Short mmCIF file of C-alpha atoms in Angstrom, two decimals:
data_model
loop_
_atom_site.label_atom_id
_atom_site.label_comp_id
_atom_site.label_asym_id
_atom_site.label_seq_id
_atom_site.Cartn_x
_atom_site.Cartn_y
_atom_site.Cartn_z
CA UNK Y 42 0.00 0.00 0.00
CA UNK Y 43 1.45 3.13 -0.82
CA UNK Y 44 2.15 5.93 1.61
CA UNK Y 45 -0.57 8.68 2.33
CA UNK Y 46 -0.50 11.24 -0.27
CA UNK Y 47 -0.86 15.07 1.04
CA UNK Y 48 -3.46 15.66 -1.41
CA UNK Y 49 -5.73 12.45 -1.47
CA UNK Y 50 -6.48 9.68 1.31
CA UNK Y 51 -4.33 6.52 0.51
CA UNK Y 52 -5.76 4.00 -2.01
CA UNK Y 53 -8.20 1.85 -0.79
CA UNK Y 54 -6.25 -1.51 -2.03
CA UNK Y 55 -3.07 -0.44 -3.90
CA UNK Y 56 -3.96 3.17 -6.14
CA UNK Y 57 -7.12 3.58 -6.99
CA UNK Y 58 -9.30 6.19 -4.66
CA UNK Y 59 -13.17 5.58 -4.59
CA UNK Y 60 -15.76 8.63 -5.16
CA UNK Y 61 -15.92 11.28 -3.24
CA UNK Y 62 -12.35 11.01 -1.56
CA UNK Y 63 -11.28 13.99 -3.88
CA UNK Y 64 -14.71 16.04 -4.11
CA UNK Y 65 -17.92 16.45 -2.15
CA UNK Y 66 -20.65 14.72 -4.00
CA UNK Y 67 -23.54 16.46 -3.00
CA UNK Y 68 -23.33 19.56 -5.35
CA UNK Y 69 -24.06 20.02 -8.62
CA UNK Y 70 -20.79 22.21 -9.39
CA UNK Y 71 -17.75 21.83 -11.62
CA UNK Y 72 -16.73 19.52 -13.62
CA UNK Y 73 -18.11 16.12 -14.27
CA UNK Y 74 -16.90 13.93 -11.52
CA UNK Y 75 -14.64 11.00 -12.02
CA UNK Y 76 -15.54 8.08 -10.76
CA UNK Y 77 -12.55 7.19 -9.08
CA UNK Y 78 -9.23 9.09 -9.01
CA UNK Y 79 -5.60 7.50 -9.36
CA UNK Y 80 -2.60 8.88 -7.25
CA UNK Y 81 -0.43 11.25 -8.98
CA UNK Y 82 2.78 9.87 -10.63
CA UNK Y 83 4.57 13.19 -10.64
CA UNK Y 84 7.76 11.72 -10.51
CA UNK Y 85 7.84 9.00 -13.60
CA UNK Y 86 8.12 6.29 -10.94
CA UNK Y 87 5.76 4.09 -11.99
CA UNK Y 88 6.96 3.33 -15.57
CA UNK Y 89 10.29 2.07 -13.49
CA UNK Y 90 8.60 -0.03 -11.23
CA UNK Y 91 6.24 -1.51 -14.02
CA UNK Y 92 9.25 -2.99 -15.74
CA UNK Y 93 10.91 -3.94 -12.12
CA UNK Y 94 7.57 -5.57 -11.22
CA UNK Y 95 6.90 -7.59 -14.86
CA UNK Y 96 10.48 -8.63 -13.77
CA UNK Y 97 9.38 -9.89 -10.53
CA UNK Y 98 6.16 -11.67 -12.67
CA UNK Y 99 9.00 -13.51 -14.87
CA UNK Y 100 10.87 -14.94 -11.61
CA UNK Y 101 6.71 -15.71 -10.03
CA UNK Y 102 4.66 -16.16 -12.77
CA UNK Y 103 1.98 -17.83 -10.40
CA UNK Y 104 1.99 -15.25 -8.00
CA UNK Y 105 -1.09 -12.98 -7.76
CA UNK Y 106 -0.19 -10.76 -5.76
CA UNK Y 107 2.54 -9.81 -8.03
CA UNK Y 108 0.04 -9.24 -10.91
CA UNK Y 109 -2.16 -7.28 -8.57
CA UNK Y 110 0.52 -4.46 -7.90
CA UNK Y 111 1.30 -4.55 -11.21
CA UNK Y 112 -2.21 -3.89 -12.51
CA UNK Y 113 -1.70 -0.69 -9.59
CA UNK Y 114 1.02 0.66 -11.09
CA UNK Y 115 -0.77 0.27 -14.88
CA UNK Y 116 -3.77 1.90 -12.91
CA UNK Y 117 -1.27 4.86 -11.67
CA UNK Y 118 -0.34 5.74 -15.31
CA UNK Y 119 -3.70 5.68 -16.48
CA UNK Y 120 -3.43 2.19 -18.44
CA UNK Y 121 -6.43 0.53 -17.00
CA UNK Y 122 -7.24 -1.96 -19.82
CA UNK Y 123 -3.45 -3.32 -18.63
CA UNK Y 124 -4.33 -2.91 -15.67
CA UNK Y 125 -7.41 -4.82 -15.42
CA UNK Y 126 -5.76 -7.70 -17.05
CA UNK Y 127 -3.63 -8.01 -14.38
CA UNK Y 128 -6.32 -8.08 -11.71
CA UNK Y 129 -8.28 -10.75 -14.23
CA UNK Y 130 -4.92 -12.90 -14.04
CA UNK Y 131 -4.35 -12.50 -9.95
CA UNK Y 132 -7.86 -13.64 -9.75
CA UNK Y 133 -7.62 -17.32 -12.19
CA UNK Y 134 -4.94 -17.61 -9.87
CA UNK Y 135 -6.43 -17.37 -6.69
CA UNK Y 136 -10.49 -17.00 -7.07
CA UNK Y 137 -10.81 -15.41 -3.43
CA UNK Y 138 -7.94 -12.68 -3.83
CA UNK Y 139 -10.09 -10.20 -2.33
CA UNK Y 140 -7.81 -7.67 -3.23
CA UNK Y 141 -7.56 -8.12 -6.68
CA UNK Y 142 -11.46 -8.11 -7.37
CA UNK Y 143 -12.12 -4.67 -5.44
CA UNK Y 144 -8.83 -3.46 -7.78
CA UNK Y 145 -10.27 -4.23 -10.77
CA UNK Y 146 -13.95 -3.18 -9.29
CA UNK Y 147 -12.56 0.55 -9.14
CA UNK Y 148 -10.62 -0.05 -12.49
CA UNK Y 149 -14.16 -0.77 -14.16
CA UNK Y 150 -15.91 2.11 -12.09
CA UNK Y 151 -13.17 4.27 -13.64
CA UNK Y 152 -13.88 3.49 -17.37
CA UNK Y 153 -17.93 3.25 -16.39
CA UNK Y 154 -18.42 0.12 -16.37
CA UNK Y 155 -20.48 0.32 -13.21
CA UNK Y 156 -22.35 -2.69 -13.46
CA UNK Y 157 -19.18 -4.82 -13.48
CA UNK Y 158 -17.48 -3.23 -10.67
CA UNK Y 159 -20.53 -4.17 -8.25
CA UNK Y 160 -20.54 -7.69 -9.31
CA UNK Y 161 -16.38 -7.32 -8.41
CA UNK Y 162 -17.16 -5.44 -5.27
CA UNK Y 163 -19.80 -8.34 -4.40
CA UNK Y 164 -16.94 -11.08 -5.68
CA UNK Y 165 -14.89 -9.26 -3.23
CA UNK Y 166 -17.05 -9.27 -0.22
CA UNK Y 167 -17.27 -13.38 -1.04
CA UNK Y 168 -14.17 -14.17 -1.31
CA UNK Y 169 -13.28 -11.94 1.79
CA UNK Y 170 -16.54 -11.07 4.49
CA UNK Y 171 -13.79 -9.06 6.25
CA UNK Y 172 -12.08 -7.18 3.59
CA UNK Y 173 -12.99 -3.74 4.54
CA UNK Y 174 -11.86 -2.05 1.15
CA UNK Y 175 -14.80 -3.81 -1.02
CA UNK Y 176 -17.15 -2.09 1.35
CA UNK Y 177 -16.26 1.12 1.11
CA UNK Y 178 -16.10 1.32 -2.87
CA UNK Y 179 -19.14 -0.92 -3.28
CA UNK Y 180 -20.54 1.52 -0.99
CA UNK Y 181 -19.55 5.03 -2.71
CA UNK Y 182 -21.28 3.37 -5.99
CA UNK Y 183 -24.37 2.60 -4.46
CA UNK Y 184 -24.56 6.34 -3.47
CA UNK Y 185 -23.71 7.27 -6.95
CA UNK Y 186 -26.78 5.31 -7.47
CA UNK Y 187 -28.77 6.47 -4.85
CA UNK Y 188 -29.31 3.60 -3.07
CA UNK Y 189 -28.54 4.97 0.04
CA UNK Y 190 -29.40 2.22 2.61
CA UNK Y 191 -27.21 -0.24 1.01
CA UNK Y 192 -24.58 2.03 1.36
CA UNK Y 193 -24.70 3.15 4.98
CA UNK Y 194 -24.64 -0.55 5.75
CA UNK Y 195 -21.49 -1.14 3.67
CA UNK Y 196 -20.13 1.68 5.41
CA UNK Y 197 -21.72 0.93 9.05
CA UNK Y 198 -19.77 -2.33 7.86
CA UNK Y 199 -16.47 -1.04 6.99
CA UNK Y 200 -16.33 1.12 9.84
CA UNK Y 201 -15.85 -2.09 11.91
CA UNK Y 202 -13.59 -3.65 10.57
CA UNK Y 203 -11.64 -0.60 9.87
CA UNK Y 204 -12.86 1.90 13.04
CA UNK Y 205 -9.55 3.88 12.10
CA UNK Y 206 -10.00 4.28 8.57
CA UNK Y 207 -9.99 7.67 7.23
CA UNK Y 208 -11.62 6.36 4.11
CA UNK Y 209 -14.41 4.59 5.46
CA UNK Y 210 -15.78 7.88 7.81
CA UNK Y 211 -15.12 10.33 4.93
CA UNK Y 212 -17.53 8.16 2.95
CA UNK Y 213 -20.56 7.53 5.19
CA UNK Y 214 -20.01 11.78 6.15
CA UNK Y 215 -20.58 11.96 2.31
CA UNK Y 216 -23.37 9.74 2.23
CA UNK Y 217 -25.37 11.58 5.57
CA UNK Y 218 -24.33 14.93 3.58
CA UNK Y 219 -26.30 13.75 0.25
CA UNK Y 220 -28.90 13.01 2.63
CA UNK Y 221 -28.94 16.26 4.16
CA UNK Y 222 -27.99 15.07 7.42
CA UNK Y 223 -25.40 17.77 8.14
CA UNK Y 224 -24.91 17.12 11.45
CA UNK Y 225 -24.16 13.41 11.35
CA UNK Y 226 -21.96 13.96 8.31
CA UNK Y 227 -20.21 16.98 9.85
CA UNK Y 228 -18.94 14.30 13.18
CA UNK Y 229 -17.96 12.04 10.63
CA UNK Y 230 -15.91 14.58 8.96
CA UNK Y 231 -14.82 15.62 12.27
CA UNK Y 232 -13.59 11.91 12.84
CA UNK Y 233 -12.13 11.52 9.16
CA UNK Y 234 -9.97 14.91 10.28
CA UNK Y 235 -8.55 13.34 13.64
CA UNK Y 236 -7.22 10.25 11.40
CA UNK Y 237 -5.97 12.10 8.89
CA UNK Y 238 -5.87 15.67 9.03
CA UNK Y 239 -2.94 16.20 6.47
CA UNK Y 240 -5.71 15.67 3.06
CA UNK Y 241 -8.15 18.33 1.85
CA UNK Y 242 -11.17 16.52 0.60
CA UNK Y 243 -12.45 16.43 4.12
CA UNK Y 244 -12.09 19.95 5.01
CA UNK Y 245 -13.94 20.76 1.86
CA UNK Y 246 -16.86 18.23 2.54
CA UNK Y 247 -17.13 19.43 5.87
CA UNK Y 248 -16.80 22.95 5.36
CA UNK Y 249 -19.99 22.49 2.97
CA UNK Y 250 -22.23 21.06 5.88
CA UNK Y 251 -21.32 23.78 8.40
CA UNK Y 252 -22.36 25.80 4.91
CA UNK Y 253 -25.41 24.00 5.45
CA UNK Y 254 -25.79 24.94 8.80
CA UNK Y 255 -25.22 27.92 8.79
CA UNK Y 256 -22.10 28.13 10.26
CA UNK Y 257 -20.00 30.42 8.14
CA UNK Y 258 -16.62 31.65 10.04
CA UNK Y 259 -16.23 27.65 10.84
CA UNK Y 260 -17.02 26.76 7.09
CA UNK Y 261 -13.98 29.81 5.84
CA UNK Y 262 -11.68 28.09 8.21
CA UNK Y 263 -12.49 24.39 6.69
CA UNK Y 264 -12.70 25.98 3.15
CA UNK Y 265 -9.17 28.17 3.87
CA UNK Y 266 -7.55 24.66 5.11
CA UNK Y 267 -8.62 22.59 1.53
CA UNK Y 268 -6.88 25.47 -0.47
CA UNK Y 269 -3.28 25.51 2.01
CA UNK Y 270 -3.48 21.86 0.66
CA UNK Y 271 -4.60 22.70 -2.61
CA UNK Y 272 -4.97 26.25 -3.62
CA UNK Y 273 -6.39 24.93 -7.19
CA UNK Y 274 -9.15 23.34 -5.81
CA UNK Y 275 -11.85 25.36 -7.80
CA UNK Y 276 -14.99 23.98 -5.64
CA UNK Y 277 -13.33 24.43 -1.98
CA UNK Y 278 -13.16 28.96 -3.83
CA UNK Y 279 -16.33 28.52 -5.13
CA UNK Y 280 -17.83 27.28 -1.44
CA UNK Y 281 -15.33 30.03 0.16
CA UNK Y 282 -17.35 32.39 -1.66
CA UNK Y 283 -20.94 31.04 -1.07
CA UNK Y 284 -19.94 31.14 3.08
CA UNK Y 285 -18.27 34.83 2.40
CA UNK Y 286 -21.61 36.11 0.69
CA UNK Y 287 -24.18 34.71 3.60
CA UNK Y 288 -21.75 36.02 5.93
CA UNK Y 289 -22.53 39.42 4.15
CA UNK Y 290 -18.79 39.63 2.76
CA UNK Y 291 -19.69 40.59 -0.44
CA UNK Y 292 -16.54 41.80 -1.76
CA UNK Y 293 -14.03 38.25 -0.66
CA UNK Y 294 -17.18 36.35 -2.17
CA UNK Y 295 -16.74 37.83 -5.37
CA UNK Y 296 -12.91 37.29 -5.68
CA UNK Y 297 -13.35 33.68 -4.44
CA UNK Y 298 -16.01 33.38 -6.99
CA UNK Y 299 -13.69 34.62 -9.40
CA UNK Y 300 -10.41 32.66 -8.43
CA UNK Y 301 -12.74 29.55 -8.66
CA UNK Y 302 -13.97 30.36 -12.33
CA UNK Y 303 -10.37 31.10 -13.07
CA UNK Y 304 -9.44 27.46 -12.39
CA UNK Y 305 -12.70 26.10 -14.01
CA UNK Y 306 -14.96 28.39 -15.54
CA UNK Y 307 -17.35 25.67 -15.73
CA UNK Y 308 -18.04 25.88 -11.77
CA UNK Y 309 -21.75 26.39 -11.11
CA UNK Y 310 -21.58 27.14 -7.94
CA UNK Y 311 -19.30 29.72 -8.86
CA UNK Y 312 -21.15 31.03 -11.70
CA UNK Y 313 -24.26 31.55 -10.12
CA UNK Y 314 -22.73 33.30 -6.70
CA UNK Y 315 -21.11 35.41 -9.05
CA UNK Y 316 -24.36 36.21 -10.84
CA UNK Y 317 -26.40 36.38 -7.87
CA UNK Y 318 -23.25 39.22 -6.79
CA UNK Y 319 -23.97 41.07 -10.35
CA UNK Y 320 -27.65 41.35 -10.38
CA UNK Y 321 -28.71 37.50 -11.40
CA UNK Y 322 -31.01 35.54 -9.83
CA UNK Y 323 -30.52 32.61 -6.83
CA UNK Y 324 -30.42 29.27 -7.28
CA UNK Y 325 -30.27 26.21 -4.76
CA UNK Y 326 -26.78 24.98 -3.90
CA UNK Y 327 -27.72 21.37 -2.45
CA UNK Y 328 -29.62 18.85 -3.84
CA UNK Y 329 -32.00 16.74 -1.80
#
């Protein structure tokens, strides 16, 4: 498992991030979302360790686990039909490599092949009852579906077998947050922050519910903390702006409204706080 990134949670199995680790999903802002999110190679490292690790398949050819990380690194450099036939090979080797199944599960999510990735999320869960991983992204799929009870049990789930994971809290506070129940989400937030307060994604999220509850000088703070992590973050501006503006700040609303549009003019949040700033009309910000 690779090390915690600054920027993004650690992967679930090897390097693939589940939705909603790098975005609050309750909005309709920005930029399509992607389904799932690979760590950043920023250093060329993974086209090394590709060729040390087909080396390593050469010396262990019946190894899964050596495919597996494999098919991670493929996964890292955006090569997921590689990838995935990696996982497909870990898994004729061993049929219950848990792992492998909840890699390739978030591999399909990522090229939208959602229908796949629950049956590998399910194979998962199978081959492995206590593999918290294939809870958590079978559970951020079912809330892209909407099928919100099966995923607060996936996530009641994961949360105990993993009570310290980061991942798992971060994903039921997104869940209660899509549901509109700010306060629960905004503990589990709080609890995602204590295990791992060096990422941004939860800041943002929670910085949204106390948004929601009106709670505006808590929400800057939360909002101020995303951007020291990632001052490109487009949504965690355009959400500064929205708690600026109810706070009555109209001027810092409209330059955070502006800095987000810079970084993604396609922001709606953005573009309609700045509209609503320029004589346009309101528009809801969360969806129930």
């Amino acid at each position: 498992m690779f090390a915690p990134s600054i920027r993004r949670f650690a992967p679930l199995s090897l390097t693939l991030v589940a939705l909603g680790l790098s975005a609050c999903g309750t909005t309709s802002s920005g930029p399509a979302q992607r389904i799932a999110v690979v760590e950043e190679d920023t250093q060329g490292t993974s086209t090394v360790n590709i060729a040390s690790l087909s080396d390593v398949i050469q010396r262990n050819p019946n190894d899964p686990s050596a495919y597996n990380t494999r098919g991670a690194a493929y996964a890292r450099v955006g090569n997921y039909s590689s990838a995935m036939t990696d996982f497909t090979k870990a898994v004729q080797l061993d049929p219950n490599y848990a792992p492998a199944y909840t890699n390739r599960a978030l591999a399909l999510r990522q090229t939208n092949r959602n229908d796949q990735a629950l049956a590998d999320f399910s194979r998962a869960i199978q081959a492995d009852p206590n593999y918290g991983p294939a809870y958590i992204g079978r559970a951020n799929l079912y809330r892209a579906q909407n099928q919100f009870q099966e995923a607060l049990s996936d996530l009641n789930m994961a949360t105990r077998l993993l009570p310290e994971s980061a991942e798992a809290l971060h994903s039921r506070g997104l869940l209660y947050q899509r549901q509109g129940m700010h306060q629960q989400a905004i503990l589990d937030f709080d609890a995602t922050i204590d295990r791992n307060p060096f990422v941004g994604a939860p800041y943002a999220a929670r910085g949204q519910s106390l948004v929601a509850t009106n709670q505006y000088d808590k929400a800057i703070e939360d909002f101020n903390a995303a951007l020291n992590v990632d001052s490109k973050d487009a949504n965690s501006w355009a959400w500064r702006g929205v708690a600026m503006e109810r706070k009555g700040d109209r001027s810092q609303a409209l330059e955070s409204y502006t800095r987000a549009l810079s970084i993604d003019n396609s922001n709606s949040v953005a573009r309609q706080g700045s509209s609503r700033l320029q004589g346009g009309g309101v528009a809801g910000l969360f969806r129930s």
